Structure formats: structure tokens, C-alpha cells
Amino acid sequence: MGKMEYLKDMPIAVLGGGAVGKTCAADMKLAGREVRLFDVMPFAEKSLAGLEKTGILLDGVQRNRDCFERSGRAFFDLVTTDIAAAVKGAGQIVVACGSWGHEAIFRALIPHLEDGMVINIFADNFGCLLLRRLMREAGCTKKVIVGGWSSAPYGTRIETINGFPFPHVGVKYRAITLRGAALPMTDTDDFLEASKYLPCMDAVTNGDGPARANTVLDVDFANVNPVIHVPATILGVSTMENWGVIFCGHDRTTYSMYSHGLCPSICEVQYQFYNEEIALAKAIGVGCPEYKYEMFFSRRSVLTQEYMGLDKNGNDNVVFPLDQPSNEGNTGPNSIHHRYMTEDVPIGCKIYHDLGVAYGVSTPIIDSMITLAGAMHKKDFLKESRYTLDYLGIGGMSKEALLRYLNEGTVA
């Protein structure tokens, strides 16, 4: 056992009552840990309603190469809107909410941080940078580890009927590897070891294990949501909006971007989007995961290797050909107001654009996605998004200053 063993019997606080938060909480409670589930008002009125009585049922196919599975109904030790009660004495904190909710949760969390806590952000999506900035501004000097992951441990959905959410999460797949890092990087070894004591990561721990990212920016470049979701949603919008209308006989909620939207031309755009990420990472001097060209031309795109792994030659163990139907992909989006656009464009794409401007990298494909999404939403995401380099606390930094901050935590 390593130096992070002290975490193994400590309570875990899950902040966020959406699909990922509920799945993480249920998974870890079923693993035998003390779990507290928190959400903010007014969302908690709906997301936490009745959970003390019903608990959360976790099931689903839970696809993964190693057949890791955990199912059952979980009843939590605490369901609350009081963040102080949720995190008091907790060893690990799981932040599992949409990125637009990060600032509110971080501001509420900071006054209650305790030495020794490990904060896991699923998916990071620049959350570590934002949290550290807010901690500096609040004068918080607690000795905590702040780290982020490239994705959530699952593809998961809350069961709903006509908008009514049931206390039931269905897990489509479990990741067997995720890319992770801490801010600063000097905490990364401890952060990765701590994941052994976080049961929502058990499929990863028992799979290929966590991948050590170069920096938290590497983690953010490894977030596959912008590169997969944005081109497929924007360029496949006609199929999505005609699903159940022109394409009769279909329930609109059964549309899947993966199963029904992807095609060779869209996959080519995704690949070129990815190459702009590579250019950004190279210019800044941070890492980025490597994908082969052909990996983009599958109905699960580059996501497949996250839960099915690679063969001895570094190729996908499983490929879902574009010329064949598949029901493997998660459902959604059902409108342009889905997080695949409302989060991945004004946050992920917008920050990529800003990094390109700051460090001299042209991003025409990414910029075109921002422009087209803005036209559909009748917004100027470049001007209206609050996500800027200044917002993340790295505005105006030279490349050398940024790398020093990412690696050592030193702010000039």
C-alpha cells in the first residue's frame, strides 16, 4: 500500500446530482464505502428528490473489455444541499457536474476544504485551472490535491419518461483507462495513486490503469467531447432535427449521434479538428493523446479504446464500421440545446481558440464550428462565453510561465 492508503476508509463526497454524479455515488456505495451526495439548489429540488427513500438503482450492459460490472440499488449515507455537511471529514471529493456548474460548486466548496483532501474532477474540462484560480483569490492555502480526468468513468444515462427522471441510472460502458493529472504536476503521482481508493475508478484500476498525462492541459486536450460531439452534432443537425419527423416511425429520444449521424465526411472533419489540438499542444509544450487516422472512422470514433482497449499493434480491439448499422452508441443529442453544443462549443472549442490566439496556432476547423454553432443559437460564442484564459487564471502568461505554473504551481 502507498502513502495514500489513509483514504481507503474515509467518507467520499460526490458533488453533482446528474447522471455521472448519481452513477459515481451509487457505484461507490455498492462497493461498501460511506458516500454523501450533494447538489446545489434549485437543481437539487429535482435531482435529489426522494433519494433518501428510493436510493439509486444502477444497472445496464456496462460494456468493457474486462467485463467489470457492479449493479444494485444504493442508499446513500447522506443526501444533502448542505455542502459543509457533505464534505466534512471526507477524504476524496468527486466533482461530477456540467462544467457550467463548476464555479458555483467550487466557490461553495473552498471554505470547507481540509488538509489531505483529494479532489477529482470528472471530466476536468479546465476545472483544475478554475478551482486553483478561485482558491488563490480566496486566500485558501489548504494542502489539498486538485486533479482532473479526461472523461467520466462511464457512459451513463438517467432513465426518464416524458421528462420525469427515475432514480435509475443505466451504464452503457465503463472506462478501463482514463488520462489524469494534478495541478501542479508535482501532485500527480499521489493523485493517480489515490484513484485506487475511489471505487468509481475500479474498472480503470482493474483494467489498463490510469494514464499519466503530461499536465492538466494534456488532460483537457484528451477530453474527446469537443472533437467528437461538436462536428457530429453541427454537421449532422439535419438528421437529428428530422428524426421522428421526416424519418417517421422513430421516437425522437432514440436518435444517436454515433449510430445515425456519423459518416465518412464528418469523421474527416473530426480528424482535422484533432490535428488542430495536436498543433496547440505542440506549440504550448504539453502532451496530447495519439490517435491513428483510421480510428476516427468508426461509429464510436476514438471513444472505443477508452472501454475496449487496444491490441498488441496499437489498433482498436473493436471497430464499428461506418457502412454498418450499430446500436452501441449512447442516445442524443435531441436538439441544438444539448450539452454537446451548449457546453462543448462555448467551453472546449472556445478555449482551444483562445489558446491558438495566445500561442500563435491557427484553428480554422475549430473556429468554423464555433461560428456555425453561434449561427444556430443566434449567439456570438467568442464574445459571450465567460470561458477565457483570464477566467481560468492563465491569461497573459508566456509559454514558459504557463509551463512553470502547470508543473510547479508557481504563479508569476
XYZ file of C-alpha atoms in Angstrom:
412
model
C 0.000 0.000 0.000
C 1.206 3.506 -0.745
C 1.185 6.814 1.038
C -2.439 7.470 0.013
C -3.737 4.476 1.968
C -5.224 6.841 4.560
C -8.064 7.430 2.080
C -9.321 3.857 1.973
C -11.848 4.115 4.819
C -12.657 7.817 4.690
C -16.044 9.147 3.501
C -16.415 10.216 -0.118
C -18.389 13.290 -1.156
C -19.963 13.424 -4.613
C -20.849 16.918 -5.777
C -23.412 16.881 -8.577
C -26.748 15.115 -8.944
C -26.701 14.425 -12.681
C -26.134 11.112 -14.427
C -22.396 10.926 -13.723
C -22.736 12.091 -10.113
C -25.511 9.631 -9.329
C -23.683 6.791 -11.041
C -20.420 7.507 -9.220
C -22.240 7.756 -5.894
C -24.238 4.553 -6.401
C -21.199 2.647 -7.670
C -19.061 3.608 -4.688
C -21.814 2.909 -2.151
C -22.325 -0.534 -3.661
C -18.576 -1.043 -3.188
C -19.111 -0.591 0.544
C -17.932 2.975 1.103
C -19.546 5.830 3.031
C -20.924 8.118 0.330
C -22.564 11.534 0.587
C -24.383 13.017 -2.407
C -24.709 16.788 -2.774
C -26.325 19.040 -5.342
C -26.946 22.775 -5.458
C -30.298 24.489 -5.385
C -32.507 24.866 -7.331
C -31.372 21.783 -9.278
C -31.451 19.660 -6.128
C -35.226 20.053 -5.879
C -35.484 17.688 -8.834
C -32.169 15.815 -8.862
C -32.230 14.730 -5.195
C -35.989 14.396 -4.721
C -36.938 11.217 -2.883
C -33.474 9.647 -2.951
C -33.411 9.059 0.802
C -36.374 6.735 0.256
C -35.626 5.188 -3.148
C -31.855 5.202 -3.389
C -30.401 4.816 -6.885
C -30.686 1.679 -8.982
C -27.522 1.119 -11.032
C -27.604 -1.373 -13.900
C -27.057 -1.517 -17.654
C -24.835 -3.503 -20.013
C -21.692 -1.816 -18.595
C -19.684 -2.758 -21.686
C -15.937 -3.101 -21.178
C -13.187 -5.415 -22.355
C -12.687 -6.953 -18.901
C -16.387 -7.436 -18.090
C -16.124 -5.424 -14.878
C -19.639 -4.921 -13.535
C -21.328 -3.688 -10.384
C -25.102 -3.407 -10.089
C -27.737 -2.942 -7.423
C -29.728 -0.353 -5.503
C -27.643 2.020 -3.415
C -28.849 4.005 -0.408
C -26.543 6.873 0.496
C -25.276 7.874 3.912
C -26.298 11.467 3.256
C -28.292 13.250 0.554
C -27.989 16.980 1.061
C -27.883 20.531 -0.243
C -25.519 21.476 2.615
C -22.020 21.318 1.155
C -20.381 21.710 4.568
C -22.101 18.548 5.785
C -21.284 16.737 2.549
C -17.524 17.314 2.619
C -16.725 17.474 6.351
C -14.108 14.820 7.091
C -14.231 13.425 3.549
C -11.038 12.017 2.070
C -11.949 12.251 -1.594
C -14.279 14.675 -3.311
C -15.772 13.825 -6.690
C -16.904 16.825 -8.723
C -19.313 15.393 -11.291
C -21.389 18.195 -12.729
C -21.574 20.001 -16.049
C -18.757 22.487 -16.494
C -21.137 25.457 -16.303
C -21.736 24.423 -12.693
C -18.064 24.313 -11.710
C -17.698 27.882 -10.487
C -20.699 27.775 -8.159
C -19.673 24.448 -6.657
C -16.021 25.486 -6.317
C -16.916 28.725 -4.551
C -19.153 26.820 -2.157
C -16.516 24.129 -1.594
C -13.407 26.238 -0.955
C -14.307 27.454 2.581
C -14.773 23.835 3.689
C -11.581 22.287 2.285
C -9.449 20.348 4.734
C -5.792 19.319 4.562
C -5.310 15.953 2.882
C -8.416 16.042 0.687
C -8.132 14.804 -2.897
C -10.419 16.500 -5.418
C -11.296 14.573 -8.592
C -12.985 16.488 -11.434
C -14.900 14.306 -13.950
C -14.366 15.458 -16.686
C -11.841 18.171 -15.909
C -12.706 20.469 -18.828
C -10.367 23.162 -17.422
C -11.834 22.691 -13.928
C -8.460 22.363 -12.175
C -7.318 25.695 -13.584
C -10.528 27.389 -12.482
C -10.509 25.879 -8.987
C -6.886 26.832 -8.348
C -7.599 30.394 -9.527
C -10.564 30.683 -7.166
C -8.525 29.232 -4.293
C -5.812 31.845 -4.837
C -8.354 34.650 -4.879
C -9.990 33.326 -1.690
C -6.617 33.086 0.041
C -7.113 29.325 0.546
C -3.844 27.595 1.429
C -5.223 24.203 2.453
C -2.949 21.335 1.434
C -5.262 19.553 -0.965
C -4.629 17.704 -4.197
C -6.564 19.082 -7.151
C -6.700 16.793 -10.170
C -8.777 16.142 -13.240
C -9.680 13.286 -15.541
C -10.129 13.300 -19.299
C -13.627 11.828 -19.086
C -16.163 10.321 -16.728
C -15.663 6.675 -15.710
C -18.855 5.717 -17.556
C -21.168 6.347 -20.424
C -24.357 6.613 -18.384
C -27.885 7.981 -18.567
C -30.695 8.686 -16.098
C -33.904 6.888 -17.038
C -36.628 9.403 -17.898
C -40.154 9.185 -19.234
C -41.550 12.366 -20.792
C -39.053 14.408 -18.822
C -39.708 12.667 -15.492
C -36.433 11.337 -14.009
C -36.449 7.966 -12.274
C -33.958 7.019 -9.532
C -32.284 4.723 -12.037
C -29.023 5.034 -13.982
C -28.187 2.761 -16.892
C -24.474 2.371 -17.599
C -23.690 1.797 -21.277
C -19.953 1.287 -20.801
C -17.198 1.527 -18.176
C -13.819 3.039 -18.957
C -10.795 0.785 -18.461
C -8.383 3.716 -18.700
C -8.605 7.474 -18.199
C -5.986 10.185 -18.554
C -5.333 12.106 -15.359
C -3.082 14.750 -13.829
C -2.940 17.172 -10.926
C -2.322 20.902 -10.765
C 0.534 21.288 -10.079
C 2.114 18.222 -11.682
C 4.169 17.635 -8.557
C 0.998 16.167 -7.000
C 0.227 13.841 -9.904
C 1.788 10.634 -8.595
C -0.224 10.951 -5.364
C -3.353 11.859 -7.335
C -3.102 8.756 -9.525
C -2.400 6.529 -6.517
C -5.437 7.989 -4.749
C -7.645 6.687 -7.561
C -7.047 3.162 -6.208
C -9.217 4.167 -3.230
C -12.013 5.633 -5.356
C -14.381 2.773 -6.284
C -15.920 4.585 -9.255
C -12.483 4.039 -10.818
C -12.387 0.287 -10.131
C -12.848 -0.684 -13.787
C -9.844 1.531 -14.572
C -7.781 0.242 -11.659
C -8.535 -3.351 -12.668
C -8.168 -2.544 -16.362
C -5.295 -0.760 -18.074
C -4.995 1.701 -15.194
C -4.921 5.498 -15.287
C -2.696 7.131 -17.899
C -0.363 9.800 -16.520
C -0.927 12.956 -18.500
C 1.783 15.493 -19.230
C -0.125 18.305 -17.458
C -3.760 19.163 -16.775
C -3.819 20.843 -20.186
C -2.911 17.438 -21.613
C -5.951 16.082 -19.737
C -8.115 18.769 -21.315
C -6.824 18.012 -24.813
C -7.602 14.349 -24.070
C -11.271 15.197 -23.459
C -12.827 13.653 -26.561
C -16.135 15.500 -26.199
C -15.368 18.579 -28.328
C -13.658 16.681 -31.137
C -16.378 14.007 -31.354
C -19.541 15.807 -30.285
C -19.225 19.174 -31.971
C -18.584 18.281 -35.636
C -21.027 15.352 -35.475
C -23.791 17.447 -33.915
C -23.355 20.517 -36.105
C -22.802 18.704 -39.400
C -25.390 16.028 -38.595
C -28.038 18.505 -37.468
C -30.438 17.746 -40.321
C -30.628 14.058 -39.398
C -31.121 14.956 -35.733
C -33.874 17.520 -36.352
C -35.651 15.291 -38.889
C -35.532 12.219 -36.640
C -39.140 11.276 -35.941
C -40.323 13.953 -38.404
C -39.185 13.151 -41.959
C -37.636 9.928 -40.707
C -41.014 8.716 -39.492
C -41.583 5.823 -37.143
C -38.783 6.860 -34.811
C -39.034 8.194 -31.278
C -37.030 11.436 -31.200
C -35.333 10.291 -27.996
C -33.822 7.280 -29.788
C -31.616 9.396 -32.056
C -27.923 8.650 -31.573
C -25.225 10.890 -32.993
C -22.967 7.845 -33.154
C -25.436 5.419 -34.709
C -27.267 7.786 -37.055
C -25.183 10.925 -37.548
C -21.611 9.881 -38.259
C -20.438 9.437 -41.847
C -17.012 9.499 -43.583
C -17.127 13.235 -44.329
C -17.954 14.182 -40.730
C -15.244 11.833 -39.450
C -12.741 13.590 -41.738
C -13.659 16.919 -40.127
C -13.225 15.349 -36.665
C -9.750 14.194 -37.658
C -8.771 17.675 -38.856
C -10.207 19.164 -35.633
C -7.978 16.722 -33.726
C -4.907 17.820 -35.691
C -5.517 21.384 -34.580
C -5.475 20.146 -30.973
C -2.162 18.405 -31.701
C -0.735 21.654 -33.083
C -1.893 23.559 -29.981
C -0.352 21.027 -27.600
C 2.931 21.076 -29.523
C 3.104 24.877 -29.575
C 2.453 25.110 -25.825
C 4.760 22.210 -24.985
C 2.246 19.882 -23.373
C 1.074 16.402 -24.294
C -1.953 15.153 -26.190
C -3.151 11.573 -26.759
C -2.217 9.999 -30.071
C -4.880 8.521 -32.355
C -4.369 6.919 -35.731
C -6.259 8.340 -38.699
C -8.407 5.244 -39.193
C -9.552 5.302 -35.553
C -11.858 8.228 -36.350
C -13.746 6.239 -38.991
C -15.844 4.098 -36.672
C -19.349 4.501 -35.258
C -17.810 5.001 -31.801
C -14.948 7.142 -33.112
C -11.887 7.264 -30.826
C -14.056 6.594 -27.767
C -13.953 2.807 -28.246
C -10.444 2.355 -26.876
C -11.497 4.008 -23.596
C -13.536 0.933 -22.691
C -12.370 -1.786 -25.120
C -8.639 -1.061 -25.278
C -6.052 -1.608 -27.991
C -4.441 -4.745 -29.434
C -0.717 -5.513 -29.393
C -0.223 -3.419 -32.537
C -1.854 -0.347 -31.037
C -5.085 -0.692 -33.007
C -8.653 -0.690 -31.692
C -9.725 -4.068 -30.347
C -13.208 -3.346 -31.684
C -14.249 -1.283 -34.714
C -17.833 -0.370 -35.610
C -17.744 0.161 -39.410
C -19.469 3.225 -40.801
C -21.152 1.180 -43.539
C -22.973 -0.977 -40.999
C -25.730 -0.098 -38.501
C -24.953 -0.134 -34.798
C -26.870 0.472 -31.585
C -23.702 0.676 -29.496
C -23.671 4.454 -29.179
C -25.349 6.473 -26.456
C -28.517 8.310 -27.453
C -28.596 12.057 -28.061
C -28.412 14.882 -28.748
C -32.078 15.625 -29.399
C -31.730 19.352 -30.098
C -29.105 22.031 -30.613
C -29.652 22.995 -26.966
C -27.967 19.791 -25.799
C -24.688 19.987 -23.864
C -22.903 18.609 -26.945
C -23.242 22.166 -28.233
C -24.058 24.355 -25.223
C -21.030 23.089 -23.249
C -18.560 21.710 -25.774
C -18.628 24.792 -28.037
C -18.500 27.776 -25.636
C -16.107 25.998 -23.273
C -13.993 23.369 -25.060
C -13.863 24.891 -28.538
C -13.695 28.446 -27.209
C -10.642 27.757 -25.019
C -8.908 25.940 -27.886
C -9.478 29.056 -29.986
C -8.122 31.325 -27.244
C -5.037 29.130 -26.766
C -4.443 29.330 -30.506
C -4.601 33.115 -30.428
C -2.299 33.302 -27.396
C 0.341 30.912 -28.685
C 0.223 31.509 -32.425
C -1.674 28.494 -33.736
C -4.323 28.771 -36.443
C -7.508 26.796 -35.671
C -9.774 27.216 -38.731
C -11.780 23.989 -38.248
C -12.428 24.690 -34.581
C -13.277 28.310 -35.359
C -15.752 27.220 -38.049
C -17.536 25.012 -35.524
C -17.853 27.969 -33.140
C -19.194 30.160 -35.934
C -21.757 27.622 -37.160
C -22.943 26.787 -33.632
C -23.299 30.504 -32.953
C -25.391 30.971 -36.074
C -27.739 28.167 -34.999
C -28.046 29.624 -31.493
C -28.125 33.248 -32.684
C -25.166 33.984 -30.415
C -21.558 35.045 -30.711
C -19.869 32.411 -28.560
C -16.469 34.054 -28.994
C -17.755 37.196 -27.299
C -20.415 35.806 -24.977
C -18.679 32.834 -23.334
C -17.242 33.638 -19.918
C -14.614 30.958 -20.536
C -11.435 32.855 -21.390
C -7.791 32.356 -20.434
C -8.214 35.117 -17.849
C -11.217 33.288 -16.380
C -9.027 30.205 -15.970
C -6.237 32.229 -14.366
C -3.700 31.813 -17.173
C -4.350 34.917 -19.281
C -1.237 36.799 -20.405
C 1.166 34.023 -19.412
C 4.119 33.367 -21.676
C 4.627 29.764 -22.711
C 7.421 29.449 -20.138
C 5.311 30.950 -17.357
C 2.366 28.690 -18.225
C 4.510 25.547 -18.158
C 6.058 26.603 -14.846
C 2.567 27.074 -13.410
C 1.261 23.746 -14.733
C 4.284 21.827 -13.490
C 5.236 23.620 -10.270
C 2.194 25.706 -9.373
C 4.255 28.893 -9.495
C 2.321 31.998 -10.492
C 4.424 34.960 -11.585
